[in-house]
Amino acid sequence: MNKILVIHGPNLNLLGQREKDIYGTTTLEEINHKLTELAKENHLMLEIFQSNHEGELVDKIGKAKEDNIKAILINPAAYTHTSIAIRDALAAVTIPTVEVHLSNIYAREDFRHTSLIAPVAQGQISGFGLNSYLLGLKAIVELLK
Ligand code: DQA
């Protein structure tokens, strides 16, 4: 079974309580549950990791090859716009990566319009809430065919 690494960046542990007008009421647990269901339907195994710490995210991505990860689904959250280290880690491991965002980052503040991650990802899905993650996982299913 192909193993997919799902990475949630900073503050996504607060989903459900955090800025509900932007991110809605779905919790991270619910997102992970839906992703796990979709993964099972597609005979994929998920490893799910959330951290508020840039270095931990870099370490996790750096280990992905030895952990036999076949693709990465990542919401880098605020690190999308700031983290050269996460971008470099993804570039280093050369594992197909799909970037997702709950909100449409291009319809928000200017500082969210730049993703440092997008150039090293296969593609990006932004603005569909929980469905951004599910569409992202579906994109991975197709990428792995
Ligand atoms: C986010 C968008 C980012 O700009 C923000 O910092 C987040 C969440 C999203 O999923 O919409 O924390 O990645």
XYZ file of C-alpha atoms and ligand atoms in Angstrom:
158
model
C 0.000 0.000 0.000
C 1.364 3.433 -0.916
C 2.015 5.646 2.082
C 1.086 9.345 1.910
C 2.360 11.950 4.360
C -0.245 14.560 5.349
C 1.315 17.645 6.928
C -0.605 20.362 8.743
C 1.337 23.492 9.652
C 0.996 25.980 12.497
C -2.326 26.819 14.153
C -4.256 24.227 12.172
C -4.629 22.336 15.476
C -6.987 25.209 16.403
C -9.384 24.673 13.488
C -12.992 24.754 14.622
C -12.296 27.552 17.128
C -9.948 29.703 15.077
C -11.253 32.580 12.864
C -14.420 30.646 12.034
C -15.559 33.265 9.505
C -12.504 32.337 7.391
C -11.817 28.688 8.211
C -15.284 27.451 9.185
C -16.144 25.103 12.030
C -14.601 21.877 10.753
C -11.965 20.613 13.167
C -8.599 19.107 12.249
C -9.845 15.792 13.618
C -12.775 15.875 11.172
C -10.466 16.707 8.267
C -8.179 13.830 9.219
C -11.159 11.473 9.522
C -12.476 12.369 6.025
C -8.974 12.069 4.568
C -8.524 8.656 6.168
C -11.844 7.453 4.693
C -10.883 8.669 1.215
C -7.444 7.116 1.568
C -8.948 3.727 2.473
C -11.273 3.849 -0.559
C -8.188 4.372 -2.700
C -6.023 1.778 -0.942
C -3.649 4.371 0.450
C -2.138 4.555 3.923
C -1.858 7.954 5.606
C 0.694 9.247 8.046
C -0.668 12.466 9.538
C 1.541 15.057 11.210
C 0.748 18.494 12.655
C 3.263 20.867 14.135
C 3.509 24.517 15.056
C 7.303 24.378 14.701
C 9.112 24.972 11.436
C 12.080 22.751 12.305
C 9.820 19.807 13.155
C 8.085 20.161 9.790
C 11.477 20.307 8.044
C 12.655 17.194 9.923
C 9.486 15.273 9.021
C 9.799 16.131 5.321
C 13.514 15.317 5.364
C 12.787 11.807 6.672
C 10.028 11.144 4.113
C 12.239 9.132 1.727
C 13.486 6.787 4.437
C 9.896 6.526 5.753
C 8.928 5.262 2.281
C 6.494 8.116 1.615
C 5.206 8.169 -1.974
C 3.555 11.620 -1.940
C 3.029 14.565 0.384
C -0.200 16.497 0.982
C 0.700 19.699 2.805
C -1.057 22.722 4.225
C 1.992 24.712 5.337
C -0.350 27.373 6.838
C 1.534 30.605 7.647
C 4.857 28.986 6.665
C 3.546 28.977 3.084
C 4.475 32.618 2.891
C 7.727 32.625 4.861
C 9.530 29.296 4.946
C 12.448 28.833 2.593
C 13.447 25.923 4.870
C 10.238 23.972 4.175
C 10.482 24.736 0.467
C 14.101 23.516 0.422
C 13.169 20.343 2.325
C 10.482 19.538 -0.270
C 12.914 20.289 -3.103
C 15.496 18.023 -1.451
C 13.280 14.955 -1.107
C 11.751 15.256 -4.613
C 8.565 13.463 -3.558
C 5.402 14.542 -5.447
C 3.720 17.194 -3.298
C 0.301 18.831 -3.407
C -0.164 22.093 -1.493
C -3.598 22.852 -0.067
C -5.280 25.749 1.706
C -8.711 25.968 3.275
C -9.112 29.630 2.362
C -8.451 31.256 -1.009
C -5.071 32.806 -0.206
C -5.289 35.010 -3.334
C -8.509 36.646 -2.123
C -6.957 37.656 1.218
C -4.214 40.022 2.419
C -1.345 40.756 -0.006
C 1.182 38.924 2.203
C -0.737 35.690 1.586
C -0.562 36.001 -2.208
C 2.948 34.566 -2.394
C 3.552 30.889 -1.760
C 7.201 29.872 -1.413
C 5.999 26.264 -1.578
C 4.036 26.344 -4.866
C 7.126 26.274 -7.149
C 8.281 22.961 -5.636
C 4.788 21.387 -5.548
C 3.032 19.611 -8.407
C 0.122 21.951 -7.841
C -1.942 23.894 -5.355
C -5.607 23.808 -4.308
C -6.868 26.816 -2.402
C -10.247 28.058 -1.235
C -12.494 25.004 -0.866
C -12.322 24.409 2.879
C -12.252 20.721 3.816
C -12.673 19.900 0.121
C -9.252 21.432 -0.646
C -7.735 18.534 1.290
C -9.975 15.916 -0.339
C -9.299 17.303 -3.829
C -5.609 17.367 -2.976
C -5.676 13.701 -2.007
C -7.576 12.894 -5.222
C -4.860 14.715 -7.172
C -2.298 12.484 -5.432
C -4.286 9.357 -6.367
C -4.037 10.449 -10.010
C -0.362 11.403 -9.727
C 0.499 7.945 -8.412
C -1.295 6.098 -11.246
C -4.027 28.668 5.332
C -3.793 30.067 4.747
C -2.572 30.718 5.386
O -2.370 32.023 4.831
C -2.778 30.878 6.878
O -1.607 31.392 7.492
C -3.181 29.590 7.530
C -4.109 28.705 6.849
C -5.334 28.026 4.814
O -5.462 26.812 4.926
O -6.217 28.735 4.303
O -2.839 29.333 8.684
O -2.953 27.830 4.943
